[in-house]
Tab-separated table of C-alpha atoms and ligand atoms in Angstrom:
chain	number	residue	atom	x	y	z
A	1	UNK	CA	-16.393	11.912	-4.474
A	2	UNK	CA	-14.192	10.315	-7.143
A	3	UNK	CA	-11.152	8.573	-5.801
A	4	UNK	CA	-8.403	7.906	-8.335
A	5	UNK	CA	-7.700	4.156	-8.370
A	6	UNK	CA	-4.213	3.208	-7.220
A	7	UNK	CA	-2.249	0.064	-8.045
A	8	UNK	CA	0.987	-0.350	-6.096
A	9	UNK	CA	3.613	-3.028	-6.679
A	10	UNK	CA	5.543	-4.216	-3.644
A	11	UNK	CA	8.637	-5.942	-4.964
A	12	UNK	CA	9.669	-6.950	-1.430
A	13	UNK	CA	13.220	-8.360	-1.012
A	14	UNK	CA	13.512	-9.376	-4.648
A	15	UNK	CA	15.617	-8.344	-7.674
A	16	UNK	CA	19.114	-6.928	-7.938
A	17	UNK	CA	19.593	-3.337	-9.080
A	18	UNK	CA	20.071	-4.509	-12.682
A	19	UNK	CA	16.979	-6.715	-12.550
A	20	UNK	CA	14.925	-3.893	-11.008
A	21	UNK	CA	15.971	-1.491	-13.767
A	22	UNK	CA	15.126	-4.078	-16.407
A	23	UNK	CA	11.663	-4.723	-14.948
A	24	UNK	CA	10.937	-1.006	-14.549
A	25	UNK	CA	12.011	-0.371	-18.154
A	26	UNK	CA	9.745	-3.166	-19.404
A	27	UNK	CA	6.706	-1.954	-17.460
A	28	UNK	CA	7.170	1.770	-17.787
A	29	UNK	CA	5.890	2.509	-21.332
A	30	UNK	CA	2.962	0.111	-20.931
A	31	UNK	CA	1.927	1.535	-17.551
A	32	UNK	CA	2.437	5.060	-18.805
A	33	UNK	CA	-0.097	4.432	-21.581
A	34	UNK	CA	-2.864	3.522	-19.088
A	35	UNK	CA	-5.015	6.514	-18.230
A	36	UNK	CA	-6.953	7.142	-15.061
A	37	UNK	CA	-5.047	4.892	-12.646
A	38	UNK	CA	-2.172	5.949	-10.428
A	39	UNK	CA	0.612	3.365	-10.365
A	40	UNK	CA	3.380	3.024	-7.795
A	41	UNK	CA	6.426	0.774	-7.892
A	42	UNK	CA	8.197	-0.086	-4.639
A	43	UNK	CA	11.653	-1.641	-5.222
A	44	UNK	CA	14.251	-2.360	-2.540
A	45	UNK	CA	16.173	0.584	-1.051
A	46	UNK	CA	19.309	-0.100	-3.092
A	47	UNK	CA	17.342	0.036	-6.357
A	48	UNK	CA	15.385	3.216	-5.632
A	49	UNK	CA	17.764	5.684	-7.310
A	50	UNK	CA	18.254	3.540	-10.396
A	51	UNK	CA	14.500	2.947	-10.781
A	52	UNK	CA	13.875	6.647	-10.166
A	53	UNK	CA	16.070	7.374	-13.194
A	54	UNK	CA	13.967	5.015	-15.304
A	55	UNK	CA	10.688	6.585	-14.152
A	56	UNK	CA	11.792	10.206	-14.079
A	57	UNK	CA	9.860	11.480	-17.097
A	58	UNK	CA	6.835	9.286	-16.508
A	59	UNK	CA	3.757	9.578	-14.332
A	60	UNK	CA	4.597	6.347	-12.493
A	61	UNK	CA	5.331	6.969	-8.847
A	62	UNK	CA	8.087	5.486	-6.744
A	63	UNK	CA	7.659	4.089	-3.254
A	64	UNK	CA	9.914	2.651	-0.546
A	65	UNK	CA	8.962	-0.457	1.397
A	66	UNK	CA	9.858	0.796	4.854
A	67	UNK	CA	11.804	3.496	6.740
A	68	UNK	CA	12.826	4.415	10.268
A	69	UNK	CA	11.246	7.375	12.046
A	70	UNK	CA	14.381	9.236	13.193
A	71	UNK	CA	15.992	11.813	10.883
A	72	UNK	CA	19.619	10.756	11.471
A	73	UNK	CA	21.926	9.205	14.045
A	74	UNK	CA	23.298	5.962	15.419
A	75	UNK	CA	20.732	3.573	13.945
A	76	UNK	CA	22.881	1.106	12.028
A	77	UNK	CA	21.194	-0.300	8.975
A	78	UNK	CA	18.206	2.033	8.989
A	79	UNK	CA	16.985	4.513	6.356
A	80	UNK	CA	15.521	7.849	7.417
A	81	UNK	CA	12.499	9.678	6.001
A	82	UNK	CA	14.581	12.633	4.861
A	83	UNK	CA	16.837	10.249	2.905
A	84	UNK	CA	13.754	9.091	1.003
A	85	UNK	CA	12.215	12.528	0.576
A	86	UNK	CA	12.874	13.793	-2.923
A	87	UNK	CA	13.388	10.255	-4.225
A	88	UNK	CA	10.066	8.625	-3.334
A	89	UNK	CA	6.460	9.747	-3.390
A	90	UNK	CA	5.168	6.884	-1.240
A	91	UNK	CA	6.373	4.607	1.538
A	92	UNK	CA	4.769	1.329	2.613
A	93	UNK	CA	4.430	1.283	6.403
A	94	UNK	CA	3.062	-1.309	8.810
A	95	UNK	CA	3.270	-4.199	6.360
A	96	UNK	CA	2.400	-7.434	8.155
A	97	UNK	CA	5.870	-8.816	7.365
A	98	UNK	CA	7.347	-5.844	9.259
A	99	UNK	CA	4.951	-6.382	12.158
A	100	UNK	CA	5.404	-10.164	12.301
A	101	UNK	CA	9.085	-10.739	11.439
A	102	UNK	CA	10.597	-7.485	12.703
A	103	UNK	CA	8.329	-6.903	15.691
A	104	UNK	CA	6.954	-3.509	14.669
A	105	UNK	CA	4.259	-2.373	17.077
A	106	UNK	CA	1.371	0.026	16.485
A	107	UNK	CA	3.391	2.673	18.370
A	108	UNK	CA	6.441	2.256	16.124
A	109	UNK	CA	4.276	2.327	13.007
A	110	UNK	CA	2.565	5.492	14.178
A	111	UNK	CA	5.952	7.191	14.692
A	112	UNK	CA	6.909	6.154	11.158
A	113	UNK	CA	3.690	7.494	9.658
A	114	UNK	CA	4.150	10.797	11.474
A	115	UNK	CA	7.752	11.079	10.223
A	116	UNK	CA	6.732	10.193	6.657
A	117	UNK	CA	4.029	12.876	6.573
A	118	UNK	CA	6.459	15.429	7.994
A	119	UNK	CA	8.796	14.656	5.093
A	120	UNK	CA	6.009	14.828	2.481
A	121	UNK	CA	6.066	11.085	1.846
A	122	UNK	CA	2.636	9.488	1.452
A	123	UNK	CA	2.281	6.396	3.612
A	124	UNK	CA	0.652	3.254	2.265
A	125	UNK	CA	-0.449	2.144	5.691
A	126	UNK	CA	-1.070	-1.616	5.874
A	127	UNK	CA	-3.478	-3.205	8.314
A	128	UNK	CA	-4.887	-6.708	8.474
A	129	UNK	CA	-5.823	-9.612	10.685
A	130	UNK	CA	-4.159	-13.038	11.006
A	131	UNK	CA	-5.948	-16.277	10.177
A	132	UNK	CA	-6.450	-17.013	13.854
A	133	UNK	CA	-7.900	-13.575	14.494
A	134	UNK	CA	-10.165	-14.002	11.495
A	135	UNK	CA	-11.356	-17.439	12.538
A	136	UNK	CA	-12.068	-16.333	16.079
A	137	UNK	CA	-14.197	-13.410	14.880
A	138	UNK	CA	-11.727	-10.707	15.945
A	139	UNK	CA	-11.129	-9.025	12.584
A	140	UNK	CA	-12.976	-5.794	13.377
A	141	UNK	CA	-11.410	-5.511	16.826
A	142	UNK	CA	-7.882	-5.989	15.409
A	143	UNK	CA	-8.402	-3.539	12.555
A	144	UNK	CA	-9.874	-0.953	14.910
A	145	UNK	CA	-6.800	-1.231	17.134
A	146	UNK	CA	-4.341	-0.998	14.224
A	147	UNK	CA	-6.160	1.828	12.483
A	148	UNK	CA	-7.030	3.955	15.479
A	149	UNK	CA	-3.400	3.981	16.639
A	150	UNK	CA	-2.570	5.933	13.458
A	151	UNK	CA	-5.674	7.925	12.713
A	152	UNK	CA	-4.455	11.484	13.164
A	153	UNK	CA	-6.362	13.954	10.994
A	154	UNK	CA	-3.159	15.386	9.471
A	155	UNK	CA	-2.197	11.963	8.114
A	156	UNK	CA	-5.210	12.032	5.823
A	157	UNK	CA	-4.400	15.542	4.600
A	158	UNK	CA	-0.852	14.277	3.968
A	159	UNK	CA	-2.154	11.764	1.420
A	160	UNK	CA	-2.199	8.607	3.547
A	161	UNK	CA	-3.492	5.543	1.698
A	162	UNK	CA	-4.730	2.501	3.606
A	163	UNK	CA	-4.080	-1.050	2.408
A	164	UNK	CA	-6.257	-3.734	3.931
A	165	UNK	CA	-4.214	-6.920	3.698
A	166	UNK	CA	-5.502	-9.976	5.540
A	167	UNK	CA	-2.286	-11.700	6.671
A	168	UNK	CA	-3.609	-15.116	5.643
A	169	UNK	CA	-4.050	-13.900	2.062
A	170	UNK	CA	-0.521	-12.532	1.568
A	171	UNK	CA	1.623	-14.686	-0.699
A	172	UNK	CA	-0.638	-17.710	-0.179
A	173	UNK	CA	-2.646	-17.655	-3.394
A	174	UNK	CA	-5.766	-17.556	-1.190
A	175	UNK	CA	-7.214	-14.092	-1.591
A	176	UNK	CA	-10.224	-12.859	0.348
A	177	UNK	CA	-13.462	-12.925	-1.610
A	178	UNK	CA	-14.291	-9.526	-3.123
A	179	UNK	CA	-17.482	-9.412	-1.037
A	180	UNK	CA	-15.618	-10.055	2.233
A	181	UNK	CA	-12.920	-7.534	1.316
A	182	UNK	CA	-15.605	-4.951	0.487
A	183	UNK	CA	-17.393	-5.582	3.783
A	184	UNK	CA	-14.170	-5.143	5.763
A	185	UNK	CA	-13.036	-2.116	3.784
A	186	UNK	CA	-16.398	-0.407	4.212
A	187	UNK	CA	-16.026	-1.082	7.945
A	188	UNK	CA	-12.607	0.667	7.828
A	189	UNK	CA	-14.157	3.619	5.991
A	190	UNK	CA	-16.927	3.708	8.561
A	191	UNK	CA	-14.344	3.902	11.387
A	192	UNK	CA	-12.684	6.874	9.698
A	193	UNK	CA	-16.073	8.508	9.171
A	194	UNK	CA	-16.860	8.066	12.836
A	195	UNK	CA	-13.542	9.645	13.874
A	196	UNK	CA	-13.109	12.396	11.270
A	197	UNK	CA	-16.385	12.857	9.382
A	198	UNK	CA	-17.633	12.128	5.898
A	199	UNK	CA	-15.321	14.355	3.907
A	200	UNK	CA	-12.134	12.596	5.016
A	201	UNK	CA	-13.763	9.139	4.927
A	202	UNK	CA	-14.978	9.694	1.359
A	203	UNK	CA	-11.612	10.980	0.158
A	204	UNK	CA	-9.221	8.392	1.625
A	205	UNK	CA	-8.183	5.622	-0.749
A	206	UNK	CA	-8.378	2.111	0.639
A	207	UNK	CA	-6.693	-0.718	-1.251
A	208	UNK	CA	-7.063	-4.452	-0.982
A	209	UNK	CA	-3.905	-6.583	-0.836
A	210	UNK	CA	-3.278	-10.319	-0.654
A	211	UNK	CA	-2.754	-12.640	-3.656
A	212	UNK	CA	-4.085	-10.150	-6.206
A	213	UNK	CA	-3.667	-11.380	-9.786
A	214	UNK	CA	-4.916	-10.348	-13.244
A	215	UNK	CA	-7.601	-13.033	-12.806
A	216	UNK	CA	-9.112	-11.740	-9.582
A	217	UNK	CA	-8.532	-7.956	-9.679
A	218	UNK	CA	-11.850	-7.363	-11.469
A	219	UNK	CA	-13.867	-8.672	-8.533
A	220	UNK	CA	-12.084	-6.376	-6.078
A	221	UNK	CA	-11.999	-3.216	-8.088
A	222	UNK	CA	-15.703	-3.519	-8.957
A	223	UNK	CA	-16.545	-3.004	-5.265
A	224	UNK	CA	-17.575	0.544	-4.411
A	225	UNK	CA	-15.228	0.936	-1.443
A	226	UNK	CA	-12.121	-0.713	-2.934
A	227	UNK	CA	-9.912	1.856	-4.643
A	228	UNK	CA	-7.124	-0.346	-5.921
A	229	UNK	CA	-4.630	-2.971	-4.854
A	230	UNK	CA	-1.277	-3.512	-3.191
A	231	UNK	CA	0.277	-6.276	-5.249
A	232	UNK	CA	3.209	-8.446	-4.171
A	233	UNK	CA	4.053	-11.545	-6.219
A	234	UNK	CA	2.208	-10.493	-9.363
A	235	UNK	CA	4.009	-7.136	-9.437
A	236	UNK	CA	7.271	-8.965	-10.255
A	237	UNK	CA	5.894	-9.977	-13.648
A	238	UNK	CA	5.542	-7.102	-16.091
A	239	UNK	CA	2.605	-8.647	-17.966
A	240	UNK	CA	0.664	-9.386	-14.788
A	241	UNK	CA	1.204	-5.958	-13.242
A	242	UNK	CA	0.251	-4.187	-16.469
A	243	UNK	CA	-2.839	-6.408	-16.851
A	244	UNK	CA	-3.909	-5.711	-13.256
A	245	UNK	CA	-3.589	-1.978	-13.903
A	246	UNK	CA	-5.516	-2.224	-17.192
A	247	UNK	CA	-8.309	-4.187	-15.507
A	248	UNK	CA	-8.461	-1.645	-12.708
A	249	UNK	CA	-8.912	1.147	-15.219
A	250	UNK	CA	-11.548	-0.760	-17.193
A	251	UNK	CA	-13.544	-1.718	-14.128
A	252	UNK	CA	-13.621	1.836	-12.880
A	253	UNK	CA	-15.103	2.799	-16.252
A	254	UNK	CA	-11.945	4.354	-17.719
A	255	UNK	CA	-11.345	3.401	-21.359
A	256	UNK	CA	-7.778	2.839	-22.522
B	301	PGA	P1	0.992	-10.847	-2.479
B	301	PGA	O1	1.595	-9.762	-1.473
B	301	PGA	O2	0.290	-10.094	-3.586
B	301	PGA	O3	2.181	-11.625	-2.962
B	301	PGA	O4	0.023	-11.672	-1.702
B	301	PGA	C1	0.878	-8.603	-1.133
B	301	PGA	C2	1.659	-7.775	-0.155
B	301	PGA	O5	2.373	-8.317	0.681
B	301	PGA	O6	1.585	-6.543	-0.187
C-alpha cells in the first residue's frame, strides 16, 4: 500500500491577512513544483478566503485550524463545518492547544470529527501525550483513549489523517527521536488494525508533529510508518516549509 506523503503547515494564531497572502504567494510556486507530496496550508480563519484565492489554480490544499460541530445557531465566535465546506479541504481537530487551553474533551473532538466528515472536510486529527504522561509510562494508554474515542470506520473512509504530536515536543525545539516516533506511530497503526483490520490500517496516513525542521524531517520521513509531518513554527518560513516538503519527497524516493 503506497500512502502519499503529506506535509501540513499549521500557521496557528499568526500573520495578518496581508502577511498570510504574501507567505502563500512566496511558497506556492515552489511547493507546486514538488511532485509526489501533498501539501496543506492552514492559515487563521480570517485569512482562509484570501489564501484560497492564491492557491486556487494550484494543487496545494487549504485547511482550517479548528471548527465547531454545530451547523448554525447561537454560538458566538464559532465557525461551523458548513461555513468551511467548499473553502477548505482539511481541518485540524483535537490539537493539544485546543485540548489544553480551550478544554476540548475527547467527546467534543469526536463530535467535531463527525461533523467535519459529514461536510466532506478531511480531519487532521491530533493526538499526543504530555511530558508527565510520557515520563510515567502512560503514553500508550493516553493515545489509546484519545484515538479510540474517535475511531469510527466512516472517519477513515472520509479521509481522516492522524497527527501524532507529543505535547512536550510542540514549539519546544525538542522533537521526539525518529525511532521513538516510529515506535509510537506503529503502535497507533496497530490499534487501528486491531479495530478495523489491515486494509484501513495500511491506508490511513499518520503524521509526526512537534518541532519539525528541515534539519530533522529526514529522520522522521525515512521511517516506514511515518507518512509526513504537521509543522508549526517552521511552516511560517517559506524556505523552511519548502525544504521540509522537498526532503519528504526525496526521502520517500520521489525525485524532483
Ligand atoms: P511546532 O508545532 O512545529 O511549532 O512544534 C507543531 C504543531 O503544533 O502542530
